[in-house]
Amino acid sequence: MAVQYSVHDDVALLAISYPPVNALGYEVRKGLLECSGKAFADQSIKALVIVGEGKTFPAGADVSEFSKGTTAEFPLTEVIAHIEAGPKPVIAAIHGTALGGGLELALGCHFRLAVPSAKVGLPEVHLGIIPGAGGTQRLPRVTPAVKAAEIISSGVHLSAQAALKAGILDRVIPAGEDLRTAALAVARSLMSSPLDSMRVSGRPVVGGREALSELAALKSVVAKKARGMKSPVACVEAVQAAVESASFEDGMNEEMRIMFELFTDPQARALQYAFFAERQAKKVPELQQLSPSDRPAQVQSVGIIGAGTMGAGIAVCFLDAGIPVVLVDMQQAALDRGVGYIQHTYDSKVKSKRMAPATAEKRMSMLRGALDYGAVSEVDLVVEAAFEGMAIKKDIFGKLDKICKADTILATNTSTLDIDVIASATFRPDKVVGMHFFSPANIMMLLEVVKGKASSKRTLATAFALAGPLKKVAVMVGNCHGFVGNRMVYTYGAEAVFLVEEGASPAQVDGVLEKFGLAMGPLKMSDLAGLDVSWRVRQVRRELACDGHPPK
């Protein structure tokens, strides 16, 4: 049973059990409708509690149904409407994450409480759509309309305390208190309470029509940031509809219209393809069902060789993950610039209120600069981020091999060079791996884990597992010239250069592609990464071709 029904004196407990994340698939929707109907009809039941089994409250819709068409069976909008209109109070007891349809379900309940570690949000925008089960209409009825539009158009996840402050949650229970016990107590306290004021759909939009001017301004900001993406702007428009519509039902009709328009758009299909592709990338066959000796090693300290823009950005990634970093460069001036870059990154976050000063100070305290490789002798992982030249990298790896402890993993951030040749400079080729970050490393999400012919499963598993704390999307790639990302860049980068040679200006070329949706044009990207890096890559390709071994 996807929804387990149990009775606790005069309260019915509906426990959703649909591993791994209790997605609101067909069986869950059907179970919620049937079990809530059963409880509403039972005269001995005075209130209901909805809770998730396992690690989370429903973490969203079952996205796999999008391509199957089964979302039309027991639609979530009807399930939520049935629960909200019911004659008895329904309490949503949230742990883990209540995202997308999970939060929409909670908003259809009459009371929402959560554990302190819970998170809520409406991230449908990342799939090229808007919340389609009342999220755009109910959220602005519990929090100010502009706040609701910001939450929905960004897809941000809110902490329990932030959601409580925003009015999305009614209570956050103390840490350590049992969620179900607390929810049953709340249910009993609400048994005789009138339900009309607790039905979110019956409330007015917070801020009323006075919010329209702020929403219009937000729409302009979102459109500028969206770079051609339709769903972020549509999210704001759906909240505007909540303000402008004569009734909740009219607003729901407009939400449905916008949702259908987006759902059939190529952008949504592309984003949903990317969504599934990211998850498929995590399923590396050789890293499934690892033996104890092959499982990821604990990385509690990291050394980074090279304090340039890339090395400093990689350092920020590890510091943000709470992992101490030793940043090494052979030149004091270069080291100072690298440390300065990291400090500036955190100062900017503090200034924009994206980070507390104490947090920034703590992260900088985990950073140590050094001018000697000996400073990384005891770290668990070294990431080399030096110039893109094989002789330089082999020299560095040969030195690290002698200095670092025997079980230290040696990773290279090379964007194009042969991992096996680099590994040949060591007596531990099984512990050599590629970890290719993309510039700027502390912003771009892709991490290529490059497999050498001698890289052990434990080495690969460790590098791959680091993507989680580093907040990266890891992709396992083979050892070929340019790997995956740069092999694609070569082609469209060359075409961009041909256009300039034929008379277009760099600004024109980049402008067209940025209007199309790229965050940065290919020529700007080359400037950011460093034209010297591109030059070095071309020299290597030329040398390989001259040796009779063209790039694979």
XYZ file of C-alpha atoms in Angstrom:
552
model
C 0.000 0.000 0.000
C 1.366 3.400 -1.017
C -0.639 5.041 1.782
C -0.925 3.195 5.086
C -4.021 3.910 7.176
C -4.024 3.601 10.955
C -6.215 4.922 13.758
C -4.874 6.494 16.937
C -7.896 6.871 19.199
C -9.921 9.474 17.299
C -7.225 10.546 14.784
C -6.526 8.839 11.447
C -2.882 8.692 10.413
C -2.205 8.561 6.654
C 1.427 7.496 6.183
C 2.750 7.766 2.636
C 5.095 4.876 1.842
C 6.403 5.118 -1.712
C 10.229 4.861 -1.659
C 12.609 6.450 -2.209
C 11.148 9.977 -1.853
C 7.390 9.351 -1.534
C 6.760 11.016 -4.897
C 3.105 11.754 -5.542
C 2.599 9.088 -8.179
C -0.625 7.421 -9.201
C -0.713 4.949 -6.292
C -0.042 7.698 -3.719
C -2.698 10.017 -5.124
C -5.222 7.194 -5.241
C -4.316 6.141 -1.700
C -4.647 9.673 -0.322
C -8.037 10.115 -1.942
C -9.358 6.775 -0.701
C -7.900 6.994 2.825
C -8.995 10.582 3.416
C -12.470 9.701 2.154
C -12.555 6.754 4.556
C -11.570 8.978 7.476
C -14.061 11.688 6.562
C -16.871 9.117 6.471
C -15.949 7.493 9.804
C -17.886 9.248 12.569
C -15.369 8.124 15.197
C -12.527 9.941 13.441
C -12.281 13.621 14.363
C -9.050 14.658 12.579
C -6.407 13.403 10.139
C -2.599 13.562 9.970
C -0.632 13.105 6.742
C 3.003 12.085 7.186
C 5.742 10.487 5.115
C 7.373 7.173 5.903
C 11.128 6.862 5.550
C 13.309 9.892 5.038
C 10.847 12.472 3.748
C 7.393 13.953 3.259
C 6.445 13.768 -0.442
C 9.389 15.391 -2.209
C 7.409 16.250 -5.326
C 5.520 14.778 -8.236
C 6.524 11.532 -9.890
C 8.269 13.195 -12.832
C 8.513 9.903 -14.702
C 4.734 10.116 -15.203
C 5.139 13.202 -17.389
C 5.985 11.054 -20.377
C 3.467 8.339 -19.515
C 0.358 10.492 -19.234
C -0.693 8.933 -15.914
C -0.832 12.336 -14.195
C -4.412 12.571 -15.492
C -5.519 9.694 -13.241
C -6.570 10.926 -9.794
C -5.035 14.380 -10.533
C -3.291 16.005 -7.596
C -5.460 19.107 -7.886
C -8.546 16.984 -7.136
C -6.854 15.136 -4.274
C -5.824 18.416 -2.642
C -9.247 20.000 -3.212
C -10.884 16.949 -1.629
C -8.634 17.146 1.448
C -9.014 20.909 1.860
C -12.806 20.801 1.519
C -13.135 17.901 3.963
C -15.240 18.223 7.125
C -12.369 17.404 9.512
C -9.014 19.103 10.136
C -6.072 17.614 8.243
C -2.542 18.218 9.519
C 0.561 17.960 7.334
C 3.498 16.656 9.385
C 6.660 17.445 7.424
C 10.157 16.022 7.662
C 12.824 15.835 4.975
C 11.622 17.894 2.037
C 8.163 19.019 0.966
C 8.854 20.145 -2.588
C 6.626 20.835 -5.562
C 3.498 18.732 -5.224
C 4.555 17.875 -1.675
C 4.280 21.507 -0.601
C 1.104 21.929 -2.635
C -0.370 18.992 -0.727
C 0.684 20.560 2.567
C -0.890 23.889 1.559
C -4.147 22.020 0.947
C -4.086 20.772 4.542
C -5.463 22.875 7.374
C -2.297 23.027 9.481
C 1.370 22.539 8.670
C 4.054 21.627 11.180
C 7.595 20.447 10.557
C 10.800 19.311 12.168
C 13.619 21.926 12.277
C 15.636 20.183 9.544
C 12.787 20.161 7.022
C 12.886 22.148 3.796
C 10.047 23.298 1.548
C 9.854 24.791 -1.925
C 8.247 24.839 -5.351
C 11.101 24.052 -7.779
C 9.014 23.279 -10.884
C 10.599 26.244 -12.656
C 13.732 24.119 -13.127
C 11.663 21.707 -15.232
C 10.396 24.497 -17.458
C 6.927 24.584 -15.890
C 5.056 26.182 -12.981
C 3.461 24.522 -9.939
C 0.331 22.964 -11.367
C -1.675 21.835 -8.333
C -2.528 25.201 -6.810
C 0.928 26.248 -5.671
C 0.826 29.590 -7.467
C -2.626 30.290 -6.027
C -2.304 29.054 -2.443
C 1.228 30.232 -1.645
C 0.371 33.951 -2.055
C -2.486 33.372 0.381
C -0.124 32.422 3.216
C 2.830 34.712 2.413
C 2.978 38.100 0.640
C 2.358 37.782 -3.091
C 5.754 39.207 -4.067
C 7.504 36.818 -1.671
C 5.513 33.943 -3.153
C 6.496 34.952 -6.681
C 10.167 35.155 -5.688
C 10.033 31.687 -4.128
C 8.270 30.112 -7.112
C 10.259 31.838 -9.885
C 13.591 30.969 -8.271
C 12.681 27.438 -7.173
C 14.519 28.084 -3.895
C 14.308 25.617 -0.999
C 13.380 27.284 2.300
C 14.499 26.048 5.694
C 11.788 25.249 8.223
C 12.504 28.438 10.166
C 12.411 30.572 7.006
C 9.129 28.925 5.977
C 7.697 29.558 9.448
C 8.702 33.220 9.284
C 7.147 33.503 5.823
C 3.842 32.043 7.065
C 4.096 28.853 5.007
C 4.393 26.671 8.110
C 2.258 27.079 11.206
C 4.713 25.496 13.641
C 8.218 24.082 13.834
C 8.566 21.550 16.629
C 11.649 21.568 18.896
C 14.617 19.457 17.845
C 14.342 15.936 19.170
C 10.555 16.024 19.600
C 8.716 13.189 17.857
C 6.925 14.497 14.759
C 4.012 12.073 14.804
C 3.348 12.593 18.491
C 3.351 16.357 17.978
C 1.088 16.095 14.931
C -1.436 13.917 16.776
C -1.498 16.464 19.598
C -2.135 19.298 17.134
C -4.874 17.264 15.471
C -6.668 16.797 18.789
C -6.336 20.493 19.617
C -8.032 21.452 16.349
C -10.947 19.002 16.449
C -13.508 21.586 17.472
C -11.999 24.507 15.552
C -13.892 26.026 12.589
C -12.225 25.013 9.330
C -13.179 27.910 7.076
C -10.334 30.139 8.247
C -7.877 27.245 7.910
C -8.720 26.560 4.267
C -6.004 28.428 2.391
C -8.032 28.686 -0.828
C -10.637 30.733 1.017
C -8.192 33.354 2.217
C -7.463 36.598 0.393
C -4.117 37.076 -1.344
C -1.652 38.643 1.095
C -1.064 42.218 -0.026
C -4.056 42.307 -2.348
C -4.033 44.371 -5.515
C -1.448 46.703 -4.008
C 1.079 43.960 -4.766
C 0.579 44.288 -8.524
C 3.114 47.095 -9.009
C 5.760 45.123 -7.083
C 4.958 42.014 -9.103
C 5.351 43.960 -12.347
C 8.783 45.177 -11.216
C 9.755 41.635 -10.180
C 8.620 40.313 -13.554
C 11.040 42.687 -15.299
C 13.916 41.579 -13.069
C 13.103 37.898 -13.564
C 12.800 38.308 -17.350
C 16.250 39.882 -17.464
C 17.796 37.091 -15.404
C 15.900 34.343 -17.240
C 17.743 34.947 -20.543
C 14.942 33.663 -22.717
C 13.605 31.051 -20.305
C 9.826 31.127 -20.221
C 8.972 29.397 -16.946
C 10.465 31.947 -14.471
C 8.423 34.756 -16.024
C 5.336 32.529 -16.183
C 5.693 31.829 -12.447
C 5.328 35.542 -11.716
C 2.409 35.815 -14.122
C 0.614 32.953 -12.370
C 0.958 34.732 -9.020
C -0.311 37.916 -10.686
C -3.342 35.894 -11.739
C -3.944 35.005 -8.083
C -4.082 38.722 -7.300
C -6.187 39.758 -10.276
C -8.683 36.879 -10.436
C -12.151 37.347 -9.034
C -12.028 33.969 -7.286
C -9.678 31.170 -6.348
C -11.265 29.015 -9.045
C -10.553 31.618 -11.727
C -6.930 31.762 -10.576
C -6.689 27.971 -10.737
C -7.998 28.031 -14.293
C -5.303 30.517 -15.254
C -2.647 28.412 -13.504
C -3.837 25.400 -15.493
C -3.752 27.369 -18.762
C -0.186 28.570 -18.173
C 0.904 25.130 -17.029
C -0.453 23.444 -20.159
C 1.142 26.069 -22.416
C 4.553 25.536 -20.811
C 4.247 21.768 -20.540
C 3.919 21.385 -24.297
C 6.805 23.784 -25.019
C 10.194 22.470 -26.234
C 11.933 24.271 -23.357
C 10.124 22.143 -20.796
C 10.947 18.949 -22.687
C 14.602 19.954 -22.860
C 14.814 20.799 -19.161
C 13.083 17.571 -18.206
C 15.528 15.669 -20.407
C 18.375 17.379 -18.513
C 16.700 16.500 -15.210
C 16.675 12.800 -16.055
C 20.134 12.951 -17.635
C 21.639 14.343 -14.426
C 20.145 11.506 -12.449
C 21.227 8.927 -14.985
C 24.785 10.278 -14.817
C 24.912 9.256 -11.156
C 24.336 5.612 -12.072
C 27.861 4.592 -13.032
C 27.737 0.787 -13.529
C 31.197 0.086 -12.125
C 30.473 2.109 -9.000
C 27.317 0.218 -8.111
C 27.451 -2.323 -5.265
C 31.044 -1.562 -4.264
C 32.921 -3.900 -1.964
C 33.963 -2.427 1.424
C 37.520 -1.883 0.167
C 36.278 0.032 -2.890
C 33.928 2.415 -1.099
C 34.728 6.154 -1.134
C 37.486 7.297 1.196
C 36.824 10.045 3.716
C 38.299 13.336 2.481
C 38.904 15.557 5.487
C 41.595 17.811 4.036
C 42.593 18.936 0.557
C 45.632 20.447 -1.070
C 45.344 22.566 -4.214
C 48.365 23.211 -6.412
C 48.086 26.513 -8.252
C 46.502 29.689 -6.868
C 45.260 31.101 -10.145
C 41.599 31.801 -10.883
C 40.831 28.102 -11.302
C 42.762 26.944 -8.239
C 41.231 29.662 -6.054
C 37.742 28.796 -7.325
C 38.276 25.114 -6.558
C 39.425 26.122 -3.070
C 36.128 27.956 -2.525
C 34.232 24.780 -3.502
C 35.957 22.742 -0.808
C 35.778 25.495 1.822
C 32.023 25.812 1.182
C 31.797 22.052 1.788
C 33.525 22.487 5.169
C 36.766 20.806 4.052
C 40.035 22.537 5.091
C 42.267 23.597 2.183
C 46.011 24.123 1.755
C 46.528 26.377 -1.272
C 50.027 26.097 -2.765
C 51.784 28.261 -5.309
C 55.478 28.746 -6.014
C 55.182 32.540 -6.230
C 54.200 34.699 -3.241
C 52.476 37.257 -5.463
C 50.365 34.554 -7.129
C 49.492 33.026 -3.767
C 48.468 36.427 -2.427
C 46.242 37.011 -5.452
C 44.607 33.617 -4.984
C 43.907 34.167 -1.292
C 42.667 37.650 -2.150
C 40.264 36.206 -4.716
C 38.836 33.838 -2.118
C 38.514 36.615 0.458
C 36.802 38.845 -2.114
C 34.370 36.036 -2.962
C 33.272 35.760 0.644
C 33.268 39.531 1.211
C 30.901 39.881 -1.748
C 28.567 37.254 -0.318
C 28.535 39.012 3.043
C 27.925 42.396 1.412
C 24.976 41.019 -0.574
C 23.657 39.278 2.573
C 23.996 35.825 1.026
C 26.298 34.784 3.847
C 26.671 35.713 7.513
C 29.974 37.379 8.441
C 30.688 34.622 10.964
C 30.275 31.969 8.266
C 32.657 33.775 5.921
C 35.194 34.156 8.718
C 34.938 30.464 9.571
C 35.523 29.422 5.955
C 38.545 31.677 5.572
C 39.941 30.203 8.803
C 39.999 26.788 7.075
C 42.303 28.118 4.364
C 46.099 27.987 4.615
C 48.480 29.296 1.988
C 51.915 27.774 1.333
C 54.881 28.113 -1.001
C 56.119 24.556 -0.653
C 54.648 21.194 -1.710
C 55.566 19.827 1.691
C 52.518 21.632 3.086
C 50.259 18.989 1.483
C 52.135 15.962 2.808
C 49.275 14.884 5.098
C 46.154 15.828 3.119
C 43.719 13.193 1.823
C 43.365 14.626 -1.676
C 45.444 16.937 -3.856
C 43.923 18.750 -6.834
C 46.487 20.062 -9.284
C 45.361 23.242 -11.080
C 48.574 24.408 -12.740
C 49.185 25.575 -16.325
C 47.895 23.298 -19.082
C 51.210 21.736 -20.072
C 52.144 18.076 -19.856
C 55.758 18.668 -18.739
C 54.604 20.925 -15.903
C 51.960 18.485 -14.722
C 54.254 15.458 -14.837
C 56.830 17.363 -12.807
C 54.211 18.292 -10.184
C 52.823 14.761 -9.923
C 56.296 13.282 -9.608
C 57.016 15.581 -6.675
C 53.628 14.980 -5.030
C 54.108 11.232 -5.334
C 57.220 11.463 -3.147
C 55.783 13.975 -0.650
C 52.185 12.878 -0.033
C 51.155 9.998 2.221
C 50.651 6.660 0.519
C 46.848 6.737 0.413
C 46.494 10.341 -0.801
C 44.542 10.628 -4.048
C 46.208 12.792 -6.696
C 43.730 14.557 -8.983
C 44.415 16.763 -11.972
C 42.164 19.545 -13.152
C 43.465 19.251 -16.704
C 40.846 20.105 -19.292
C 42.397 18.160 -22.166
C 45.563 16.239 -21.319
C 46.042 12.463 -21.127
C 45.461 11.239 -17.555
C 47.507 8.115 -18.127
C 50.586 10.071 -19.170
C 50.248 12.257 -16.068
C 49.813 9.152 -13.887
C 52.988 7.646 -15.376
C 55.012 10.205 -13.411
C 53.944 8.471 -10.171
C 54.258 5.095 -8.493
C 50.533 5.240 -7.607
C 48.671 5.396 -10.947
C 45.743 3.652 -9.230
C 45.301 6.784 -7.095
C 45.434 9.257 -9.994
C 42.180 10.632 -11.394
C 40.948 13.606 -13.339
C 38.695 16.088 -11.531
C 37.969 18.718 -14.141
C 36.110 21.738 -12.809
C 34.736 24.372 -15.172
C 35.474 28.083 -14.828
C 34.464 29.801 -12.603
C 34.885 26.666 -10.507
C 32.884 27.879 -7.522
C 29.853 28.624 -9.727
C 29.732 26.107 -12.583
C 28.045 22.847 -11.594
C 29.667 20.297 -13.899
C 32.510 18.127 -12.592
C 34.121 15.696 -15.020
C 35.607 12.702 -13.226
C 38.148 11.340 -15.700
C 38.972 7.663 -15.484
C 42.551 6.614 -16.176
C 43.307 3.052 -17.232
C 44.817 2.365 -13.777
C 42.416 4.432 -11.641
C 41.035 2.174 -8.915
C 37.363 1.869 -8.091
C 38.033 3.427 -4.687
C 39.753 6.413 -6.306
C 36.936 6.909 -8.800
C 34.260 6.412 -6.144
C 35.918 8.980 -3.872
C 36.173 11.612 -6.605
C 32.608 10.928 -7.742
C 31.192 11.046 -4.211
C 32.748 14.465 -3.602
C 30.278 15.952 -6.075
C 27.628 15.815 -3.337
C 29.263 18.040 -0.717
C 30.763 20.215 -3.461
C 27.256 20.709 -4.910
C 28.383 19.597 -8.360
C 26.891 17.333 -11.013
C 29.522 14.646 -11.563
C 29.893 12.874 -14.899
C 32.210 9.896 -15.339
C 34.146 10.325 -18.592
C 36.762 8.431 -20.506
C 40.351 9.527 -21.028
C 40.297 11.251 -24.412
C 41.462 14.634 -25.601
C 39.070 17.268 -24.215
C 36.928 14.672 -22.435
C 33.241 15.629 -22.906
C 32.740 19.326 -22.171
C 35.660 20.677 -24.155
C 35.061 18.367 -27.102
C 31.701 20.123 -27.451
C 33.265 23.545 -26.864
C 35.793 22.933 -29.657
C 33.036 22.701 -32.238
C 30.853 25.663 -31.358
C 33.892 27.700 -30.298
C 35.447 27.182 -33.725
C 32.232 28.272 -35.413
C 32.181 31.419 -33.247
C 35.733 32.254 -34.348
C 34.830 31.628 -38.024
C 31.983 34.154 -37.680
C 34.424 36.768 -36.371
C 36.820 36.004 -39.221
C 33.935 36.532 -41.639
C 33.198 40.001 -40.240
C 30.949 39.677 -37.184
C 32.130 41.366 -34.013
C 32.777 39.281 -30.871
C 29.983 41.213 -29.147
C 27.539 40.273 -31.914
C 28.415 36.585 -31.745
C 28.216 36.406 -27.960
C 25.083 38.576 -27.908
C 23.121 36.259 -30.182
C 24.050 33.166 -28.179
C 23.320 34.856 -24.854
C 19.930 35.927 -26.185
C 19.387 32.300 -27.174
C 19.962 31.308 -23.543
C 23.664 30.733 -22.883
C 24.800 32.354 -19.648
C 27.976 33.499 -21.396
C 28.976 33.631 -25.045
C 31.831 31.386 -26.219
C 34.227 34.278 -26.831
C 33.628 35.765 -23.395
C 34.091 32.296 -21.949
C 37.448 31.981 -23.673
C 38.502 35.309 -22.212
C 37.436 34.211 -18.732
C 39.210 30.866 -18.939
C 42.283 32.536 -20.404
C 43.301 32.784 -24.034
C 46.705 31.469 -22.988
C 45.005 28.245 -21.859
C 43.371 27.848 -25.268
C 46.719 28.524 -26.935
C 48.417 25.826 -24.861
C 45.656 23.344 -25.719
C 46.121 24.050 -29.426
C 49.853 23.478 -29.128
C 49.263 20.082 -27.495
C 46.810 19.090 -30.219
C 49.342 20.131 -32.851
C 52.132 18.170 -31.155
C 49.961 15.070 -30.934
C 49.086 15.328 -34.608
C 52.747 15.764 -35.565
C 53.650 12.648 -33.570
C 51.217 10.654 -35.632
C 48.814 10.293 -32.692
C 45.903 12.628 -33.410
C 43.635 13.444 -30.430
C 41.196 10.651 -29.632
